[in-house]
Short mmCIF file of C-alpha atoms and ligand atoms in Angstrom, two decimals:
data_model
loop_
_atom_site.label_atom_id
_atom_site.label_comp_id
_atom_site.label_asym_id
_atom_site.label_seq_id
_atom_site.Cartn_x
_atom_site.Cartn_y
_atom_site.Cartn_z
CA UNK A 1 124.45 171.51 166.85
CA UNK A 2 124.58 170.55 163.17
CA UNK A 3 121.62 171.20 160.96
CA UNK A 4 121.66 170.65 157.23
CA UNK A 5 118.85 171.74 154.95
CA UNK A 6 118.24 170.66 151.39
CA UNK A 7 121.82 169.74 150.52
CA UNK A 8 122.18 169.07 146.80
CA UNK A 9 125.10 167.75 144.81
CA UNK A 10 125.47 166.64 141.24
CA UNK A 11 128.34 165.09 139.31
CA UNK A 12 128.40 165.77 135.59
CA UNK A 13 124.71 166.54 135.45
CA UNK A 14 123.59 163.56 137.52
CA UNK A 15 121.92 164.39 140.81
CA UNK A 16 123.70 162.36 143.46
CA UNK A 17 122.23 164.08 146.52
CA UNK A 18 118.69 165.27 145.96
CA UNK A 19 118.08 167.55 148.89
CA UNK A 20 119.31 166.04 152.12
CA UNK A 21 118.16 167.50 155.42
CA UNK A 22 119.33 166.27 158.76
CA UNK A 23 119.88 167.35 162.30
CA UNK A 24 122.49 166.22 164.78
CA UNK A 25 122.27 167.11 168.46
CA UNK A 26 125.24 167.23 170.77
CA UNK A 27 126.00 163.70 171.97
CA UNK A 28 124.12 162.01 169.15
CA UNK A 29 125.66 159.05 167.41
CA UNK A 30 123.97 159.03 164.03
CA UNK A 31 124.36 155.96 161.84
CA UNK A 32 123.83 156.35 158.12
CA UNK A 33 122.85 153.14 156.36
CA UNK A 34 122.03 152.53 152.75
CA UNK A 35 122.90 150.49 149.70
CA UNK A 36 126.04 151.04 147.71
CA UNK A 37 125.82 154.14 145.53
CA UNK A 38 123.21 155.78 147.76
CA UNK A 39 125.43 158.85 148.15
CA UNK A 40 126.55 158.31 151.74
CA UNK A 41 130.20 159.05 151.11
CA UNK A 42 129.31 162.03 148.96
CA UNK A 43 127.13 163.39 151.78
CA UNK A 44 129.93 163.16 154.34
CA UNK A 45 132.40 164.68 151.90
CA UNK A 46 130.05 167.61 151.30
CA UNK A 47 129.62 168.11 155.03
CA UNK A 48 133.36 168.54 155.41
CA UNK A 49 133.79 170.34 152.06
CA UNK A 50 135.97 167.72 150.43
CA UNK A 51 133.27 168.16 147.79
CA UNK A 52 131.49 171.43 147.26
CA UNK A 53 127.70 171.09 147.47
CA UNK A 54 125.65 172.73 144.73
CA UNK A 55 123.11 174.08 147.18
CA UNK A 56 121.75 173.88 150.68
CA UNK A 57 122.28 175.39 154.07
CA UNK A 58 124.16 174.43 157.17
CA UNK A 59 123.96 175.56 160.75
CA UNK A 60 126.99 174.51 162.69
CA UNK A 61 128.20 175.55 166.09
CA UNK A 62 125.90 178.56 166.17
CA UNK A 63 126.76 179.84 162.70
CA UNK A 64 124.77 179.78 159.49
CA UNK A 65 126.30 178.91 156.11
CA UNK A 66 125.11 178.81 152.53
CA UNK A 67 126.79 175.65 151.24
CA UNK A 68 127.35 176.72 147.66
CA UNK A 69 128.70 180.13 148.61
CA UNK A 70 130.77 179.37 151.67
CA UNK A 71 134.22 180.97 151.76
CA UNK A 72 137.56 179.26 152.18
CA UNK A 73 138.00 180.96 155.50
CA UNK A 74 134.65 179.70 156.77
CA UNK A 75 135.55 176.20 155.61
CA UNK A 76 138.86 176.39 157.44
CA UNK A 77 137.01 177.49 160.58
CA UNK A 78 134.55 174.61 160.37
CA UNK A 79 137.28 172.06 159.72
CA UNK A 80 139.08 173.07 162.88
CA UNK A 81 136.00 171.92 164.80
CA UNK A 82 135.35 168.69 162.92
CA UNK A 83 137.26 165.50 162.17
CA UNK A 84 137.03 162.86 159.49
CA UNK A 85 137.85 159.16 159.60
CA UNK A 86 138.27 157.71 156.13
CA UNK A 87 137.41 154.28 154.85
CA UNK A 88 141.03 153.68 153.81
CA UNK A 89 142.56 155.45 156.84
CA UNK A 90 144.61 158.04 154.92
CA UNK A 91 147.26 158.28 157.60
CA UNK A 92 150.15 160.51 156.58
CA UNK A 93 152.54 157.87 155.34
CA UNK A 94 155.65 159.96 156.01
CA UNK A 95 154.72 160.50 159.66
CA UNK A 96 154.79 158.17 162.66
CA UNK A 97 151.64 157.25 164.55
CA UNK A 98 152.29 159.96 167.11
CA UNK A 99 153.16 162.56 164.47
CA UNK A 100 149.96 161.70 162.63
CA UNK A 101 148.04 162.63 165.73
CA UNK A 102 150.02 165.75 166.66
CA UNK A 103 150.30 167.24 163.15
CA UNK A 104 146.86 168.86 163.31
CA UNK A 105 147.62 170.25 166.77
CA UNK A 106 151.12 171.59 166.23
CA UNK A 107 150.85 172.74 162.63
CA UNK A 108 147.19 173.64 162.17
CA UNK A 109 146.41 174.83 165.69
CA UNK A 110 149.86 176.11 166.72
CA UNK A 111 149.78 174.17 169.97
CA UNK A 112 153.12 173.94 171.85
CA UNK A 113 154.88 170.72 170.92
CA UNK A 114 155.12 169.29 174.44
CA UNK A 115 151.41 169.74 175.05
CA UNK A 116 150.55 168.21 171.66
CA UNK A 117 152.77 165.21 172.35
CA UNK A 118 151.04 164.67 175.65
CA UNK A 119 147.60 164.82 174.09
CA UNK A 120 148.74 162.59 171.23
CA UNK A 121 150.25 160.02 173.56
CA UNK A 122 147.09 159.93 175.59
CA UNK A 123 144.86 159.64 172.51
CA UNK A 124 146.92 156.72 171.23
CA UNK A 125 146.89 155.06 174.63
CA UNK A 126 143.11 155.20 174.61
CA UNK A 127 142.95 153.20 171.41
CA UNK A 128 145.47 150.73 172.79
CA UNK A 129 148.51 151.80 170.80
CA UNK A 130 150.89 153.04 173.49
CA UNK A 131 153.54 150.68 172.20
CA UNK A 132 153.27 151.89 168.59
CA UNK A 133 153.91 155.61 168.91
CA UNK A 134 157.00 155.57 166.69
CA UNK A 135 155.67 153.19 164.06
CA UNK A 136 155.00 154.38 160.54
CA UNK A 137 151.65 153.53 158.94
CA UNK A 138 153.22 150.88 156.71
CA UNK A 139 154.42 149.10 159.83
CA UNK A 140 150.90 148.85 161.28
CA UNK A 141 148.01 146.51 160.56
CA UNK A 142 144.87 147.93 159.01
CA UNK A 143 143.05 147.86 162.33
CA UNK A 144 145.92 149.63 164.04
CA UNK A 145 146.05 152.24 161.29
CA UNK A 146 142.37 152.94 161.64
CA UNK A 147 142.77 153.26 165.40
CA UNK A 148 145.54 155.81 164.84
CA UNK A 149 143.15 157.64 162.52
CA UNK A 150 140.55 157.64 165.29
CA UNK A 151 143.11 158.97 167.77
CA UNK A 152 144.01 161.66 165.24
CA UNK A 153 140.34 162.60 164.95
CA UNK A 154 139.77 162.75 168.69
CA UNK A 155 142.97 164.60 169.58
CA UNK A 156 141.68 167.93 168.28
CA UNK A 157 138.59 167.57 170.47
CA UNK A 158 136.18 168.22 167.58
CA UNK A 159 132.51 169.07 167.94
CA UNK A 160 131.64 166.26 165.56
CA UNK A 161 133.49 163.33 164.00
CA UNK A 162 132.51 161.97 160.58
CA UNK A 163 133.24 158.32 159.88
CA UNK A 164 133.01 156.93 156.36
CA UNK A 165 132.70 153.16 156.62
CA UNK A 166 135.57 152.92 159.07
CA UNK A 167 135.73 149.12 158.94
CA UNK A 168 135.02 148.38 155.29
CA UNK A 169 138.67 148.17 154.27
CA UNK A 170 139.53 145.82 157.12
CA UNK A 171 139.78 142.04 157.33
CA UNK A 172 136.82 140.72 159.32
CA UNK A 173 138.98 139.80 162.31
CA UNK A 174 140.16 143.41 162.59
CA UNK A 175 136.80 145.18 162.49
CA UNK A 176 136.09 144.40 166.16
CA UNK A 177 138.94 146.47 167.56
CA UNK A 178 137.94 149.51 165.48
CA UNK A 179 134.25 149.23 166.33
CA UNK A 180 135.23 148.92 169.98
CA UNK A 181 137.19 152.18 169.79
CA UNK A 182 134.18 153.93 168.27
CA UNK A 183 131.90 152.41 170.88
CA UNK A 184 134.08 153.90 173.60
CA UNK A 185 133.82 157.33 172.02
CA UNK A 186 130.06 156.96 171.97
CA UNK A 187 130.11 156.08 175.66
CA UNK A 188 132.01 159.30 176.33
CA UNK A 189 129.28 161.27 174.64
CA UNK A 190 131.14 162.24 171.47
CA UNK A 191 128.97 163.53 168.66
CA UNK A 192 129.45 161.33 165.62
CA UNK A 193 128.03 160.73 162.18
CA UNK A 194 128.90 157.21 161.10
CA UNK A 195 128.34 155.81 157.64
CA UNK A 196 128.46 152.05 158.01
CA UNK A 197 127.50 148.72 156.54
CA UNK A 198 127.66 147.16 159.99
CA UNK A 199 123.96 147.08 160.69
CA UNK A 200 124.50 145.36 164.02
CA UNK A 201 126.86 148.10 165.10
CA UNK A 202 124.41 150.79 164.04
CA UNK A 203 121.71 149.12 166.04
CA UNK A 204 123.77 148.68 169.19
CA UNK A 205 125.73 151.90 169.29
CA UNK A 206 123.92 154.67 167.46
CA UNK A 207 121.23 156.81 169.02
CA UNK A 208 119.70 157.79 165.70
CA UNK A 209 119.72 156.08 162.33
CA UNK A 210 119.27 157.42 158.82
CA UNK A 211 118.54 155.20 155.84
CA UNK A 212 119.61 156.64 152.52
CA UNK A 213 118.87 155.51 149.01
CA UNK A 214 119.45 157.10 145.62
CA UNK A 215 120.52 160.41 147.03
CA UNK A 216 117.58 160.76 149.37
CA UNK A 217 116.78 160.00 152.97
CA UNK A 218 114.26 157.17 153.05
CA UNK A 219 113.68 157.29 156.76
CA UNK A 220 115.29 158.67 159.84
CA UNK A 221 114.53 158.37 163.47
CA UNK A 222 115.72 157.03 166.77
CA UNK A 223 117.62 153.81 166.26
CA UNK A 224 115.17 151.88 168.40
CA UNK A 225 112.16 153.09 166.45
CA UNK A 226 113.77 152.60 163.06
CA UNK A 227 114.85 149.05 163.76
CA UNK A 228 111.86 147.87 165.73
CA UNK A 229 109.09 149.75 164.09
CA UNK A 230 110.09 151.21 160.74
CA UNK A 231 107.60 153.55 159.13
CA UNK A 232 108.68 152.90 155.56
CA UNK A 233 108.25 149.67 153.68
CA UNK A 234 111.64 150.24 152.07
CA UNK A 235 113.34 150.38 155.47
CA UNK A 236 111.76 147.09 156.41
CA UNK A 237 113.03 145.48 153.19
CA UNK A 238 116.51 146.85 153.73
CA UNK A 239 116.71 145.59 157.30
CA UNK A 240 115.19 142.21 156.44
CA UNK A 241 117.83 141.78 153.82
CA UNK A 242 120.47 142.10 156.53
CA UNK A 243 118.62 139.91 159.01
CA UNK A 244 118.65 137.12 156.46
CA UNK A 245 122.41 137.27 156.04
CA UNK B 1 202.18 149.59 126.73
CA UNK B 2 205.26 151.74 126.33
CA UNK B 3 206.87 153.30 129.34
CA UNK B 4 206.27 156.72 127.81
CA UNK B 5 202.51 156.10 127.59
CA UNK B 6 202.33 154.88 131.16
CA UNK B 7 204.20 157.98 132.20
CA UNK B 8 201.78 160.23 130.32
CA UNK B 9 198.73 158.50 131.77
CA UNK B 10 200.07 158.60 135.31
CA UNK B 11 201.12 162.19 134.91
CA UNK B 12 197.83 163.29 133.37
CA UNK B 13 195.59 161.42 135.80
CA UNK B 14 195.80 164.13 138.41
CA UNK B 15 195.92 166.88 135.80
CA UNK B 16 192.50 165.65 134.69
CA UNK B 17 191.16 164.71 138.10
CA UNK B 18 191.94 168.07 139.66
CA UNK B 19 189.78 170.11 137.24
CA UNK B 20 187.23 167.38 137.85
CA UNK B 21 187.26 168.14 141.55
CA UNK B 22 187.56 171.89 141.22
CA UNK B 23 185.36 172.55 138.17
CA UNK B 24 183.20 169.60 137.11
CA UNK B 25 181.93 168.82 140.60
CA UNK B 26 181.26 172.42 141.70
CA UNK B 27 179.59 173.09 138.34
CA UNK B 28 177.37 170.04 138.83
CA UNK B 29 176.56 170.67 142.48
CA UNK B 30 175.82 174.34 141.99
CA UNK B 31 173.74 173.87 138.84
CA UNK B 32 171.82 170.93 140.23
CA UNK B 33 170.97 172.78 143.44
CA UNK B 34 169.64 175.78 141.56
CA UNK B 35 167.83 173.45 139.18
CA UNK B 36 166.08 171.73 142.08
CA UNK B 37 164.79 175.00 143.47
CA UNK B 38 163.50 176.04 140.04
CA UNK B 39 162.07 172.57 139.44
CA UNK B 40 160.08 172.61 142.68
CA UNK B 41 158.56 175.94 141.69
CA UNK B 42 157.84 174.80 138.13
CA UNK B 43 156.28 171.57 139.37
CA UNK B 44 154.23 173.23 142.11
CA UNK B 45 152.64 175.91 139.94
CA UNK B 46 151.54 173.19 137.56
CA UNK B 47 150.35 170.85 140.30
CA UNK B 48 148.47 173.60 142.10
CA UNK B 49 147.08 174.88 138.80
CA UNK B 50 148.12 178.47 139.33
CA UNK B 51 146.69 180.13 136.27
CA UNK B 52 149.14 182.13 134.20
CA UNK B 53 152.16 180.68 135.98
CA UNK B 54 151.11 177.20 134.96
CA UNK B 55 151.14 178.14 131.27
CA UNK B 56 154.44 179.92 131.74
CA UNK B 57 155.95 176.77 133.27
CA UNK B 58 154.61 174.63 130.43
CA UNK B 59 156.13 177.02 127.88
CA UNK B 60 159.49 177.05 129.66
CA UNK B 61 159.63 173.26 129.78
CA UNK B 62 158.55 172.99 126.16
CA UNK B 63 161.31 175.30 124.94
CA UNK B 64 164.10 173.95 127.12
CA UNK B 65 163.37 170.30 126.51
CA UNK B 66 162.91 170.91 122.82
CA UNK B 67 166.31 172.47 122.13
CA UNK B 68 169.81 170.98 122.45
CA UNK B 69 171.85 171.76 125.52
CA UNK B 70 174.81 172.66 123.32
CA UNK B 71 172.72 175.24 121.47
CA UNK B 72 171.60 176.72 124.80
CA UNK B 73 175.22 176.99 125.92
CA UNK B 74 176.17 178.77 122.70
CA UNK B 75 173.22 181.15 122.85
CA UNK B 76 174.09 182.27 126.37
CA UNK B 77 177.88 182.39 126.04
CA UNK B 78 178.44 183.43 122.42
CA UNK B 79 175.06 184.95 121.64
CA UNK B 80 174.29 187.17 124.62
CA UNK B 81 177.33 189.42 124.14
CA UNK B 82 175.68 190.86 121.03
CA UNK B 83 172.97 192.15 123.39
CA UNK B 84 175.69 193.60 125.55
CA UNK B 85 175.48 190.81 128.13
CA UNK B 86 178.92 189.29 128.56
CA UNK B 87 179.22 186.47 131.05
CA UNK B 88 182.37 184.68 132.16
CA UNK B 89 182.36 181.04 131.06
CA UNK B 90 181.73 179.39 134.44
CA UNK B 91 178.69 181.46 135.47
CA UNK B 92 177.32 181.11 131.95
CA UNK B 93 177.63 177.34 132.25
CA UNK B 94 175.95 177.34 135.67
CA UNK B 95 173.04 179.35 134.27
CA UNK B 96 172.53 177.08 131.29
CA UNK B 97 172.86 173.83 133.20
CA UNK B 98 170.48 175.03 135.93
CA UNK B 99 167.88 176.19 133.46
CA UNK B 100 168.19 173.04 131.40
CA UNK B 101 168.15 170.60 134.28
CA UNK B 102 165.23 172.39 135.95
CA UNK B 103 162.97 171.60 133.00
CA UNK B 104 163.66 167.87 133.24
CA UNK B 105 163.52 167.69 137.04
CA UNK B 106 160.27 169.67 137.05
CA UNK B 107 158.61 166.99 134.96
CA UNK B 108 159.91 164.27 137.25
CA UNK B 109 158.64 166.14 140.29
CA UNK B 110 155.27 166.94 138.79
CA UNK B 111 154.70 163.27 138.05
CA UNK B 112 155.78 162.41 141.60
CA UNK B 113 153.42 164.99 143.09
CA UNK B 114 150.59 163.50 141.11
CA UNK B 115 151.55 160.04 142.33
CA UNK B 116 151.01 160.98 145.99
CA UNK B 117 147.59 159.57 146.88
CA UNK B 118 144.86 162.20 146.93
CA UNK B 119 143.76 161.01 150.35
CA UNK B 120 146.94 162.46 151.87
CA UNK B 121 145.85 165.94 150.85
CA UNK B 122 142.28 165.34 152.02
CA UNK B 123 143.42 164.00 155.39
CA UNK B 124 145.58 167.10 155.79
CA UNK B 125 142.72 169.46 155.13
CA UNK B 126 140.49 167.49 157.48
CA UNK B 127 142.92 167.98 160.37
CA UNK B 128 142.79 171.70 159.64
CA UNK B 129 146.06 172.25 157.79
CA UNK B 130 146.27 174.86 155.05
CA UNK B 131 147.16 174.00 151.46
CA UNK B 132 150.73 175.23 151.88
CA UNK B 133 151.17 173.39 155.17
CA UNK B 134 149.98 170.17 153.58
CA UNK B 135 152.27 170.63 150.58
CA UNK B 136 155.31 171.37 152.70
CA UNK B 137 154.85 168.73 155.40
CA UNK B 138 152.99 165.90 153.71
CA UNK B 139 152.87 165.95 149.92
CA UNK B 140 156.31 167.30 148.95
CA UNK B 141 158.27 164.98 151.25
CA UNK B 142 156.40 162.01 149.81
CA UNK B 143 156.87 163.25 146.26
CA UNK B 144 160.61 163.61 146.82
CA UNK B 145 160.79 160.00 147.86
CA UNK B 146 158.95 158.89 144.78
CA UNK B 147 161.12 161.10 142.60
CA UNK B 148 164.40 160.22 144.25
CA UNK B 149 165.65 157.54 141.79
CA UNK B 150 164.75 159.62 138.74
CA UNK B 151 166.27 162.77 140.19
CA UNK B 152 169.47 160.88 140.86
CA UNK B 153 169.43 159.70 137.29
CA UNK B 154 169.26 163.33 136.19
CA UNK B 155 172.18 164.14 138.45
CA UNK B 156 174.34 161.37 136.98
CA UNK B 157 173.52 162.50 133.45
CA UNK B 158 174.42 166.00 134.41
CA UNK B 159 177.92 165.07 135.61
CA UNK B 160 178.63 163.75 132.14
CA UNK B 161 176.87 166.60 130.35
CA UNK B 162 179.14 169.13 132.02
CA UNK B 163 181.79 167.99 129.50
CA UNK B 164 179.86 170.10 126.98
CA UNK B 165 180.99 173.17 128.90
CA UNK B 166 184.40 172.66 127.28
CA UNK B 167 182.79 174.17 124.18
CA UNK B 168 182.37 177.49 125.94
CA UNK B 169 185.92 177.52 127.34
CA UNK B 170 185.20 176.18 130.80
CA UNK B 171 188.32 174.25 131.79
CA UNK B 172 186.60 171.22 133.23
CA UNK B 173 187.88 167.67 132.93
CA UNK B 174 187.28 167.21 129.24
CA UNK B 175 188.90 170.50 128.29
CA UNK B 176 191.90 169.57 130.46
CA UNK B 177 192.15 166.27 128.61
CA UNK B 178 191.97 167.94 125.21
CA UNK B 179 194.87 170.15 126.15
CA UNK B 180 197.01 167.20 127.19
CA UNK B 181 196.12 165.40 123.96
CA UNK B 182 197.23 168.42 121.98
CA UNK B 183 200.59 168.24 123.70
CA UNK B 184 201.18 164.49 123.73
CA UNK B 185 199.31 163.16 120.65
CA UNK B 186 197.85 160.24 122.62
CA UNK B 187 194.12 160.73 121.99
CA UNK B 188 193.02 157.13 122.46
CA UNK B 189 194.69 156.56 125.82
CA UNK B 190 193.80 159.97 127.22
CA UNK B 191 190.15 160.03 126.12
CA UNK B 192 189.79 156.56 127.58
CA UNK B 193 191.37 157.86 130.74
CA UNK B 194 188.97 160.76 131.10
CA UNK B 195 186.10 158.42 130.30
CA UNK B 196 187.30 156.24 133.13
CA UNK B 197 187.32 159.17 135.54
CA UNK B 198 183.74 160.07 134.55
CA UNK B 199 182.86 156.44 135.16
CA UNK B 200 184.41 156.67 138.62
CA UNK B 201 182.29 159.70 139.45
CA UNK B 202 179.11 158.05 138.15
CA UNK B 203 179.89 154.86 140.03
CA UNK B 204 180.25 156.69 143.31
CA UNK B 205 176.94 158.46 142.66
CA UNK B 206 175.29 155.14 141.86
CA UNK B 207 176.44 153.80 145.21
CA UNK B 208 175.04 156.87 146.94
CA UNK B 209 171.77 156.36 145.07
CA UNK B 210 171.56 152.70 146.12
CA UNK B 211 172.22 153.54 149.74
CA UNK B 212 169.67 156.34 149.59
CA UNK B 213 167.04 154.18 147.98
CA UNK B 214 167.54 151.50 150.57
CA UNK B 215 166.95 153.99 153.35
CA UNK B 216 163.95 155.46 151.62
CA UNK B 217 162.42 152.16 150.52
CA UNK B 218 159.78 152.33 153.22
CA UNK B 219 159.09 154.81 155.92
CA UNK B 220 160.82 153.62 159.04
CA UNK B 221 162.15 150.73 156.99
CA UNK B 222 164.61 149.96 159.77
CA UNK B 223 162.13 147.94 161.75
CA UNK B 224 160.24 144.95 160.48
N1 ATP C 1 133.76 162.26 142.01
C1 ATP C 1 132.68 161.70 141.43
N2 ATP C 1 132.41 161.90 140.13
C2 ATP C 1 131.33 161.35 139.56
N3 ATP C 1 130.46 160.58 140.19
C3 ATP C 1 130.65 160.33 141.49
C4 ATP C 1 131.78 160.88 142.18
N4 ATP C 1 131.74 160.47 143.47
C5 ATP C 1 130.63 159.71 143.57
N5 ATP C 1 129.97 159.62 142.39
C6 ATP C 1 128.72 158.89 142.16
O1 ATP C 1 127.82 159.23 143.17
C7 ATP C 1 127.05 158.11 143.57
C8 ATP C 1 127.12 157.98 145.05
O2 ATP C 1 128.43 157.63 145.43
P1 ATP C 1 128.87 157.47 146.94
O3 ATP C 1 130.30 157.09 146.92
O4 ATP C 1 128.49 158.68 147.68
O5 ATP C 1 127.98 156.25 147.41
P2 ATP C 1 128.01 155.45 148.77
O6 ATP C 1 126.63 155.50 149.30
O7 ATP C 1 129.09 155.96 149.64
O8 ATP C 1 128.33 153.99 148.28
P3 ATP C 1 129.21 152.86 148.98
O9 ATP C 1 128.33 152.21 150.00
O10 ATP C 1 129.53 151.91 147.87
O11 ATP C 1 130.41 153.50 149.55
C9 ATP C 1 127.61 156.93 142.80
O12 ATP C 1 126.73 156.64 141.75
C10 ATP C 1 128.92 157.40 142.28
O13 ATP C 1 129.20 156.81 141.04
MG1 MG C 2 130.91 155.16 150.36
#
């Protein structure tokens, strides 16, 4: 469903992504692990065109794109079929929880308001926030904000959802509720690409895992294989490091 | 205080206040409204980096902020007629005050736009909104909140600056006062009186600002 070939990105002459290729099938939950500075965030941002890649190709939803030459219109088309959950939530701070969820439906997709409200209400109920519809982001805890962000992502029924360390900005006692919401999406068969430092979560929830380092993919494979029988020495080291903690 | 002076002050209070209500306030409201529209445009073309227009906006702000308001009033009212453009005093004043205020408000707004976290824009594009949709529904409303106190400051300054319009024959409060002074020879009492009326206007605006800021302090600040 999503295929990326040889994605490259540099900042000020430094190669940050040195030719990333990956494939995501419908229903896959792909975890991306890797040390800080590996380029995980940059990769996700390139996939949703928050950064423009310097080269590479993408096949998405049956269409082929040249990443460095893609047009605004094509980007807009792709974004209507994807969603992004940010590390620091990025809820619209001048909109209520419900409005945050319906904005993309009513404004971007011209859905009738009543229908959007219904979808939004349902999406927020699913993440356990039925009683917070009219709250503004600054009236919600971090975990609640991130759950609103997840509801916002799901409401548009995207083909794929990108998560960039969805729990990293949260106090430890709040990560559980957010991981639980993502786990439920996985159970429903949502296609997701999740950058995370929660190795345990990656192991338990993802179907495939990618390990990145210094702008390259070190190893990728089914989660079971990668955790139980890694091919690369570097993967073993990385996982051992976490097992020790 | 002599009875005569009290009589003059009491008598002139409404003679000053009425041009205040019929000239100073309309002049301020009209000019400030036009200025806001211009300011939004000037701020947006800079923020969005629209080439050509951005440089034009910078030039406009540079010139307007770099020259005295009084000079601008004189150029438009006394200068333009030599080009065959004769404007009545009130419209001339509205034009100058709008143009002048726009330059200052534009800078306030541009700074406020830049203060809106970048993630707001990114989140908007990720839910599929267009640049203009994001600006209109997400970024501008937040920028206005950030800019609110400074914009109100501009408004309060403007109320007082309208007294300069007396120099181009607009009969606003200050001009009205000057006329009474010419008749009664009580400059100290009367200029203090008009100062007091300006102070009243500013005080009311300060209250409005406070109330506004309280409401805008946080989104949905009612709860919690
Ligand atoms: N806008 C930018 N300009 C310049 N350099 C950047 C920019 N964004 C990222 N980088 C650099 O790219 C590298 C990869 O950054 P990235 O944020 O993608 O890493 P990451 O794997 O997400 O790390 P973390 O786990 O800490 O979030 C870093 O060295 C970073 O300094
Ligand atoms: Mg990151």
